[in-house]
Amino acid sequence: MIGANGPSLRAARAVVTGAVFFTRTLRTARAAVEKIPSTSISVLRSVESVRRWRQPHMLNQRSVGLVPTMGALHEGHLALIRAAAKENHHVVVSIYVNPAQFGIKEDLSSYPVTWESDTAALAKLDRELADDGSNFGRISAVFAPTTPEMYPSGFPGQEIDSKGSFVTITPVGEVLEGASRPTFFRGVATVCMKLFNVVQPERVYFGQKDVQQTVVIRRMTGDLMLPTEVIICPTERQADGLALSSRNVYLGPRRRNVGVTLYRALSAAEQTYKAGKLDRASILGAANEVISQTLEAQTKLSAAERALFDVDYISMADPNTMLEIDAVDPAHGAVLSGAIKMHSLTETQRGEDVGHAGGPPVRLIDNIILKPVSS
Ligand code: AMP
């Protein structure tokens, strides 16, 4: 008996042993999800691993809030995560510097990548969320994919006429930031659509800081009928009003101090609206006055003391379309926004900190919402 069945029995045993080994290996592979040290935050690097993580939460009806970022995390990002933890069982933070939203002449290669401090900030915030009993959820996962993972049929390139699978939201994506950076909103909308499809969040969290981006994302989720709620959180600022931004590291103290001019200009315009003026000339006139006074004062300084900039635009626009308006309808409100380009310093003082990557030109954006006045 044994003689006749021996080899096939051994073969059958081998198959069973192989299957057990395979199952164990699979289990071990599944169990060995990378974590941020000393936390339960999973680090997911592939689309497949996010889908695997997401599925049980879907079946158990656990809600997920997604906070898309490009890393170099600061208090503005952390405020979005706090908001997401208040409303969802799980928070997923994506960290991905998306090349498609950088123009070919922009700062992709020098964009700050700070994985160690980002994960330390997430670990600290997660402990805070755990200690504060009022939160609904915690940071459950970081999605940090590579570009081949995000562009499975190959990265289409950063050129305006690149061919590929894109999401374009027009005309809102063509004005203001879109006029200065023609591929920017195509890159943003495309990567956000991918992230939403992979993570399948109930809610997504964006900062008011990038106001036109919020309008583009709202339009995208509405027009393309995504089952995703878009939540916008206020702009986090430094004490003097400068909006926090990952790109502020490029500035160095001298340019940073002048960079706040944009906020001061928009604030002056807001005050004019609050004082009862509704027309474009009065409101934007107040902003332009602050800018020209600052530029005049800076120009009088020596090259080793001054920080100069160009104004890209100062806008007063409709909050739903971002198209320019001649007067504010008080029942509807408006968006004041602007962009300035800080020049590199032409002369530096001994030991002066000129900023990250040698202090290249830096484009700063900011905005203030003119809220509707209830009658
Ligand atoms: P980024 O990493 O620059 O792509 O930004 C990721 C998210 O953080 C976007 O939704 C931004 O609008 C938001 N964000 C950036 N800076 C701030 C800020 N100062 N306050 C609030 N949200 C911000």
Short mmCIF file of C-alpha atoms and ligand atoms in Angstrom, two decimals:
data_model
loop_
_atom_site.label_atom_id
_atom_site.label_comp_id
_atom_site.label_asym_id
_atom_site.label_seq_id
_atom_site.Cartn_x
_atom_site.Cartn_y
_atom_site.Cartn_z
CA MET A 1 0.00 0.00 0.00
CA ILE A 2 2.61 2.40 1.14
CA GLY A 3 4.74 1.37 -1.75
CA ALA A 4 2.02 2.15 -4.30
CA ASN A 5 0.73 5.34 -2.72
CA GLY A 6 3.98 6.56 -1.24
CA PRO A 7 5.12 9.04 -3.86
CA SER A 8 1.64 10.54 -4.47
CA LEU A 9 1.00 10.76 -0.72
CA ARG A 10 4.33 12.49 -0.30
CA ALA A 11 3.42 14.75 -3.22
CA ALA A 12 0.03 15.49 -1.66
CA ARG A 13 1.73 16.24 1.68
CA ALA A 14 4.19 18.47 -0.11
CA VAL A 15 1.32 20.36 -1.74
CA VAL A 16 -0.43 20.75 1.63
CA THR A 17 2.83 21.82 3.32
CA GLY A 18 3.44 24.20 0.44
CA ALA A 19 -0.05 25.64 0.84
CA VAL A 20 0.43 26.07 4.60
CA PHE A 21 3.81 27.69 3.98
CA PHE A 22 2.25 29.98 1.35
CA THR A 23 -0.61 30.95 3.66
CA ARG A 24 1.83 31.63 6.51
CA THR A 25 4.06 33.67 4.23
CA LEU A 26 1.04 35.64 3.06
CA ARG A 27 -0.09 36.18 6.65
CA THR A 28 3.41 37.27 7.66
CA ALA A 29 3.54 39.60 4.66
CA ARG A 30 0.18 41.05 5.66
CA ALA A 31 1.16 41.28 9.31
CA ALA A 32 4.40 43.04 8.47
CA VAL A 33 2.89 46.33 7.35
CA GLU A 34 5.44 49.10 7.88
CA LYS A 35 4.56 51.39 10.80
CA ILE A 36 5.76 54.82 11.85
CA PRO A 37 7.99 53.85 14.83
CA SER A 38 6.24 53.73 18.23
CA THR A 39 2.82 54.27 16.66
CA SER A 40 0.03 52.25 15.09
CA ILE A 41 0.17 54.42 11.94
CA SER A 42 0.63 52.18 8.89
CA VAL A 43 2.89 53.36 6.10
CA LEU A 44 1.27 52.24 2.84
CA ARG A 45 3.28 52.60 -0.32
CA SER A 46 1.22 50.78 -2.94
CA VAL A 47 -2.29 51.22 -4.24
CA GLU A 48 -2.95 47.58 -3.50
CA SER A 49 -1.93 47.96 0.16
CA VAL A 50 -4.31 50.92 0.57
CA ARG A 51 -7.17 48.93 -0.97
CA ARG A 52 -6.39 46.01 1.36
CA TRP A 53 -6.33 48.38 4.36
CA ARG A 54 -9.56 50.11 3.28
CA GLN A 55 -11.74 47.10 2.56
CA PRO A 56 -12.61 45.96 6.12
CA HIS A 57 -13.39 49.54 7.13
CA MET A 58 -15.76 49.77 4.19
CA LEU A 59 -17.52 46.55 5.24
CA ASN A 60 -17.68 47.73 8.87
CA GLN A 61 -18.95 51.15 7.81
CA ARG A 62 -16.03 52.97 9.41
CA SER A 63 -15.58 56.42 7.89
CA VAL A 64 -12.30 57.63 6.43
CA GLY A 65 -11.10 61.23 6.14
CA LEU A 66 -8.29 61.88 3.66
CA VAL A 67 -5.81 64.76 3.99
CA PRO A 68 -3.79 65.07 0.76
CA THR A 69 -0.38 66.75 1.21
CA MET A 70 3.01 67.04 -0.44
CA GLY A 71 4.78 66.59 2.92
CA ALA A 72 7.07 69.17 4.56
CA LEU A 73 4.29 69.23 7.11
CA HIS A 74 3.52 72.33 9.15
CA GLU A 75 0.74 73.50 11.46
CA GLY A 76 -1.55 74.15 8.45
CA HIS A 77 -1.43 70.46 7.50
CA LEU A 78 -1.80 69.38 11.13
CA ALA A 79 -4.94 71.52 11.50
CA LEU A 80 -6.50 69.61 8.58
CA ILE A 81 -5.64 66.30 10.26
CA ARG A 82 -7.16 67.49 13.57
CA ALA A 83 -10.36 68.43 11.71
CA ALA A 84 -10.44 65.02 10.00
CA ALA A 85 -9.97 63.19 13.32
CA LYS A 86 -12.99 65.01 14.76
CA GLU A 87 -15.30 63.65 12.07
CA ASN A 88 -14.00 60.25 10.93
CA HIS A 89 -13.11 56.88 12.41
CA HIS A 90 -9.86 56.86 10.44
CA VAL A 91 -7.60 59.57 9.05
CA VAL A 92 -5.37 58.84 6.07
CA VAL A 93 -2.66 61.39 5.25
CA SER A 94 -1.15 61.18 1.80
CA ILE A 95 2.38 62.45 1.31
CA TYR A 96 3.27 62.67 -2.35
CA VAL A 97 5.14 65.37 -4.25
CA ASN A 98 3.15 65.15 -7.47
CA PRO A 99 5.39 66.11 -10.42
CA ALA A 100 2.39 66.72 -12.67
CA GLN A 101 1.47 69.87 -10.79
CA PHE A 102 4.90 71.45 -11.22
CA GLY A 103 5.67 73.35 -14.40
CA ILE A 104 8.87 72.40 -16.23
CA LYS A 105 10.63 75.49 -14.86
CA GLU A 106 9.30 75.16 -11.33
CA ASP A 107 10.89 73.92 -8.11
CA LEU A 108 10.18 70.16 -8.28
CA SER A 109 13.84 69.17 -7.75
CA SER A 110 14.33 71.43 -4.72
CA TYR A 111 10.87 70.98 -3.14
CA PRO A 112 11.53 70.19 0.55
CA VAL A 113 11.31 66.47 1.33
CA THR A 114 11.31 65.94 5.12
CA TRP A 115 10.07 62.39 5.72
CA GLU A 116 11.73 62.00 9.16
CA SER A 117 10.29 65.19 10.63
CA ASP A 118 6.93 64.59 8.90
CA THR A 119 6.52 61.15 10.47
CA ALA A 120 7.70 62.52 13.86
CA ALA A 121 5.05 65.27 13.60
CA LEU A 122 2.37 62.70 12.73
CA ALA A 123 3.41 60.46 15.64
CA LYS A 124 3.25 63.41 18.06
CA LEU A 125 -0.12 64.56 16.74
CA ASP A 126 -1.52 61.03 16.92
CA ARG A 127 -0.57 60.82 20.62
CA GLU A 128 -2.27 64.18 21.14
CA LEU A 129 -5.42 62.90 19.41
CA ALA A 130 -5.40 59.80 21.61
CA ASP A 131 -5.05 61.87 24.81
CA ASP A 132 -7.81 64.27 23.82
CA GLY A 133 -10.98 62.29 24.39
CA SER A 134 -13.08 64.50 22.10
CA ASN A 135 -11.70 62.98 18.91
CA PHE A 136 -13.58 60.45 16.92
CA GLY A 137 -10.63 58.93 15.12
CA ARG A 138 -6.86 58.79 14.94
CA ILE A 139 -4.26 58.83 12.18
CA SER A 140 -4.51 55.31 10.84
CA ALA A 141 -2.31 55.41 7.77
CA VAL A 142 0.08 57.43 5.66
CA PHE A 143 -0.09 56.79 1.94
CA ALA A 144 3.33 57.59 0.47
CA PRO A 145 3.41 56.23 -3.09
CA THR A 146 6.07 56.50 -5.75
CA THR A 147 5.46 58.12 -9.13
CA PRO A 148 5.37 54.76 -11.03
CA GLU A 149 2.70 53.65 -8.53
CA MET A 150 0.61 56.78 -9.12
CA TYR A 151 1.04 56.77 -12.91
CA PRO A 152 0.74 53.06 -13.81
CA SER A 153 0.98 53.59 -17.56
CA GLY A 154 3.97 55.89 -17.22
CA PHE A 155 4.34 59.49 -16.06
CA PRO A 156 2.93 61.67 -18.83
CA GLY A 157 5.37 64.55 -18.30
CA GLN A 158 5.05 68.13 -17.09
CA GLU A 159 4.66 69.84 -20.46
CA ILE A 160 1.49 71.71 -21.37
CA ASP A 161 0.87 69.43 -24.36
CA SER A 162 1.68 66.16 -22.54
CA LYS A 163 -0.55 63.26 -23.51
CA GLY A 164 -2.07 61.10 -20.83
CA SER A 165 -5.12 60.51 -18.65
CA PHE A 166 -5.91 63.88 -17.08
CA VAL A 167 -8.72 65.56 -15.24
CA THR A 168 -9.16 69.18 -16.31
CA ILE A 169 -11.58 71.55 -14.64
CA THR A 170 -12.19 74.66 -16.72
CA PRO A 171 -12.59 77.61 -16.77
CA VAL A 172 -11.90 77.84 -13.03
CA GLY A 173 -8.55 76.08 -13.44
CA GLU A 174 -7.41 78.48 -16.17
CA VAL A 175 -7.55 81.82 -14.39
CA LEU A 176 -5.30 83.36 -11.69
CA GLU A 177 -2.96 80.52 -10.54
CA GLY A 178 -3.95 78.59 -13.65
CA ALA A 179 -2.95 81.51 -15.90
CA SER A 180 0.51 81.68 -14.30
CA ARG A 181 0.89 77.91 -13.96
CA PRO A 182 -0.95 76.34 -16.92
CA THR A 183 -0.46 72.69 -15.87
CA PHE A 184 -1.00 73.22 -12.15
CA PHE A 185 -4.70 72.50 -11.71
CA ARG A 186 -4.64 69.69 -14.26
CA GLY A 187 -1.95 68.07 -12.10
CA VAL A 188 -3.84 68.76 -8.87
CA ALA A 189 -7.23 67.53 -10.12
CA THR A 190 -5.69 64.42 -11.67
CA VAL A 191 -3.74 63.39 -8.59
CA CYS A 192 -6.67 64.14 -6.27
CA MET A 193 -8.99 62.03 -8.43
CA LYS A 194 -6.47 59.17 -8.18
CA LEU A 195 -6.10 59.59 -4.41
CA PHE A 196 -9.87 59.71 -3.94
CA ASN A 197 -10.30 56.57 -6.06
CA VAL A 198 -7.63 54.69 -4.14
CA VAL A 199 -8.51 55.74 -0.58
CA GLN A 200 -12.27 56.07 -1.14
CA PRO A 201 -12.70 58.58 1.67
CA GLU A 202 -16.08 59.77 2.90
CA ARG A 203 -14.51 63.20 3.43
CA VAL A 204 -11.49 65.05 2.10
CA TYR A 205 -9.85 68.01 3.85
CA PHE A 206 -8.28 71.00 2.10
CA GLY A 207 -6.93 74.34 3.33
CA GLN A 208 -8.46 77.71 2.55
CA LYS A 209 -4.85 78.84 1.94
CA ASP A 210 -5.15 77.48 -1.61
CA VAL A 211 -8.56 78.94 -2.31
CA GLN A 212 -8.66 78.29 -6.04
CA GLN A 213 -7.69 74.68 -5.42
CA THR A 214 -10.72 74.32 -3.12
CA VAL A 215 -13.00 75.65 -5.87
CA VAL A 216 -11.43 73.26 -8.42
CA ILE A 217 -11.82 70.24 -6.10
CA ARG A 218 -15.41 71.14 -5.20
CA ARG A 219 -16.23 71.52 -8.89
CA MET A 220 -14.55 68.21 -9.69
CA THR A 221 -16.39 66.23 -7.01
CA GLY A 222 -19.69 67.86 -7.98
CA ASP A 223 -19.44 67.61 -11.76
CA LEU A 224 -17.92 64.12 -11.77
CA MET A 225 -20.38 62.99 -9.10
CA LEU A 226 -17.92 61.67 -6.56
CA PRO A 227 -19.52 60.52 -3.30
CA THR A 228 -17.03 62.58 -1.32
CA GLU A 229 -17.62 65.54 0.96
CA VAL A 230 -15.08 68.35 0.59
CA ILE A 231 -14.26 70.14 3.86
CA ILE A 232 -12.33 73.42 3.81
CA CYS A 233 -10.36 74.48 6.90
CA PRO A 234 -9.15 78.02 7.73
CA THR A 235 -5.67 79.26 6.79
CA GLU A 236 -3.11 78.87 9.58
CA ARG A 237 -0.86 81.92 9.92
CA GLN A 238 2.15 83.12 11.85
CA ALA A 239 1.64 85.87 14.44
CA ASP A 240 2.12 88.70 11.91
CA GLY A 241 -0.29 87.11 9.42
CA LEU A 242 2.09 85.31 7.03
CA ALA A 243 0.29 82.17 5.84
CA LEU A 244 2.15 78.97 6.68
CA SER A 245 3.49 77.25 3.58
CA SER A 246 6.01 74.50 2.89
CA ARG A 247 7.67 76.92 0.47
CA ASN A 248 8.37 79.52 3.19
CA VAL A 249 11.60 77.61 3.96
CA TYR A 250 13.04 79.01 0.73
CA LEU A 251 12.72 82.59 1.98
CA GLY A 252 15.23 83.22 4.81
CA PRO A 253 14.38 85.93 7.38
CA ARG A 254 14.92 89.02 5.18
CA ARG A 255 12.54 87.96 2.43
CA ARG A 256 10.13 86.34 4.88
CA ASN A 257 9.61 89.69 6.66
CA VAL A 258 8.74 91.40 3.39
CA GLY A 259 6.67 88.42 2.22
CA VAL A 260 3.96 89.30 4.75
CA THR A 261 3.16 92.34 2.58
CA LEU A 262 0.73 90.24 0.55
CA TYR A 263 -1.35 89.48 3.63
CA ARG A 264 -1.17 93.11 4.76
CA ALA A 265 -2.37 94.24 1.33
CA LEU A 266 -5.30 91.80 1.30
CA SER A 267 -6.18 92.81 4.87
CA ALA A 268 -6.30 96.48 3.87
CA ALA A 269 -8.67 95.56 1.04
CA GLU A 270 -10.82 93.58 3.47
CA GLN A 271 -11.01 96.56 5.84
CA THR A 272 -12.22 98.71 2.96
CA TYR A 273 -15.02 96.21 2.29
CA LYS A 274 -15.88 96.11 5.98
CA ALA A 275 -16.04 99.91 5.96
CA GLY A 276 -18.82 99.66 3.38
CA LYS A 277 -17.09 99.98 -0.01
CA LEU A 278 -18.15 97.42 -2.60
CA ASP A 279 -16.46 98.56 -5.83
CA ARG A 280 -13.34 96.98 -7.22
CA ALA A 281 -11.36 100.20 -7.55
CA SER A 282 -11.75 101.10 -3.86
CA ILE A 283 -11.17 97.59 -2.50
CA LEU A 284 -8.21 96.63 -4.68
CA GLY A 285 -6.90 100.20 -4.51
CA ALA A 286 -6.34 99.71 -0.77
CA ALA A 287 -4.33 96.53 -1.44
CA ASN A 288 -2.26 98.12 -4.19
CA GLU A 289 -1.47 101.10 -1.95
CA VAL A 290 0.13 98.82 0.68
CA ILE A 291 2.14 97.07 -2.00
CA SER A 292 3.44 100.23 -3.64
CA GLN A 293 4.40 101.77 -0.28
CA THR A 294 6.34 98.64 0.67
CA LEU A 295 8.09 98.43 -2.68
CA GLU A 296 9.03 102.11 -2.49
CA ALA A 297 10.50 101.66 0.99
CA GLN A 298 12.40 98.51 -0.03
CA THR A 299 13.80 100.15 -3.15
CA LYS A 300 15.34 102.91 -1.03
CA LEU A 301 17.31 100.34 1.00
CA SER A 302 20.74 99.09 -0.05
CA ALA A 303 21.04 95.83 -1.99
CA ALA A 304 22.32 94.14 1.18
CA GLU A 305 19.19 95.13 3.10
CA ARG A 306 16.27 95.03 0.73
CA ALA A 307 13.98 92.29 -0.50
CA LEU A 308 12.16 93.04 -3.74
CA PHE A 309 9.20 91.34 -5.36
CA ASP A 310 6.89 91.48 -8.36
CA VAL A 311 3.14 91.29 -8.11
CA ASP A 312 1.69 88.51 -10.24
CA TYR A 313 -1.94 89.41 -9.52
CA ILE A 314 -4.24 90.92 -6.94
CA SER A 315 -7.76 89.71 -7.58
CA MET A 316 -11.32 90.23 -6.47
CA ALA A 317 -13.36 87.31 -7.74
CA ASP A 318 -16.62 85.44 -7.48
CA PRO A 319 -16.29 82.69 -4.82
CA ASN A 320 -17.85 79.99 -7.00
CA THR A 321 -16.10 80.67 -10.31
CA MET A 322 -12.98 82.67 -9.39
CA LEU A 323 -13.82 85.02 -12.27
CA GLU A 324 -13.13 88.72 -11.69
CA ILE A 325 -15.96 90.96 -10.53
CA ASP A 326 -16.41 94.75 -10.64
CA ALA A 327 -18.28 95.01 -7.37
CA VAL A 328 -19.05 92.76 -4.42
CA ASP A 329 -22.63 91.64 -4.09
CA PRO A 330 -22.90 91.77 -0.28
CA ALA A 331 -25.32 88.86 -0.29
CA HIS A 332 -22.79 86.70 -2.11
CA GLY A 333 -19.38 87.86 -0.84
CA ALA A 334 -16.12 87.57 -2.81
CA VAL A 335 -12.59 86.19 -2.72
CA LEU A 336 -9.63 88.52 -2.47
CA SER A 337 -6.48 86.71 -3.54
CA GLY A 338 -3.00 87.51 -4.66
CA ALA A 339 0.36 86.15 -5.73
CA ILE A 340 3.75 87.82 -5.43
CA LYS A 341 7.11 86.60 -6.58
CA MET A 342 9.94 87.31 -4.14
CA HIS A 343 13.18 87.86 -6.04
CA SER A 344 16.43 86.22 -4.93
CA LEU A 345 18.66 88.49 -2.87
CA THR A 346 21.27 90.22 -5.03
CA GLU A 347 23.66 90.97 -2.17
CA THR A 348 23.89 89.13 1.12
CA GLN A 349 25.32 90.01 4.49
CA ARG A 350 28.02 87.88 6.09
CA GLY A 351 26.49 84.71 7.57
CA GLU A 352 23.01 85.66 6.37
CA ASP A 353 20.50 82.80 6.09
CA VAL A 354 19.20 83.12 2.52
CA GLY A 355 16.81 80.16 2.82
CA HIS A 356 16.51 76.58 1.59
CA ALA A 357 18.20 75.66 -1.72
CA GLY A 358 20.17 78.93 -1.84
CA GLY A 359 17.10 81.19 -1.74
CA PRO A 360 15.61 80.83 -5.24
CA PRO A 361 12.78 83.15 -6.38
CA VAL A 362 9.65 82.20 -4.43
CA ARG A 363 6.04 82.67 -5.42
CA LEU A 364 3.77 83.34 -2.42
CA ILE A 365 -0.01 83.15 -2.57
CA ASP A 366 -2.66 84.14 -0.09
CA ASN A 367 -6.34 85.06 0.10
CA ILE A 368 -9.06 86.46 2.30
CA ILE A 369 -12.74 85.69 1.94
CA LEU A 370 -15.09 88.67 1.97
CA LYS A 371 -18.00 87.10 3.76
CA PRO A 372 -21.55 87.80 2.67
CA VAL A 373 -23.29 90.37 4.83
CA SER A 374 -26.65 89.15 6.07
CA SER A 375 -29.33 91.80 5.55
P1 AMP B 1 0.49 71.10 0.20
O1 AMP B 1 1.29 70.13 0.99
O2 AMP B 1 1.11 72.45 0.08
O3 AMP B 1 0.00 70.53 -1.12
O4 AMP B 1 -0.84 71.35 1.04
C1 AMP B 1 -1.65 70.30 1.45
C2 AMP B 1 -2.91 70.84 2.04
O5 AMP B 1 -2.60 71.70 3.14
C3 AMP B 1 -3.71 71.71 1.05
O6 AMP B 1 -5.09 71.44 1.21
C4 AMP B 1 -3.38 73.10 1.48
O7 AMP B 1 -4.36 74.06 1.17
C5 AMP B 1 -3.27 72.92 2.99
N1 AMP B 1 -2.50 74.02 3.58
C6 AMP B 1 -1.28 74.47 3.19
N2 AMP B 1 -0.93 75.54 3.92
C7 AMP B 1 -1.95 75.77 4.79
C8 AMP B 1 -2.19 76.75 5.81
N3 AMP B 1 -1.32 77.69 6.08
N4 AMP B 1 -3.36 76.67 6.49
C9 AMP B 1 -4.27 75.70 6.22
N5 AMP B 1 -4.10 74.77 5.27
C10 AMP B 1 -2.96 74.80 4.56
#
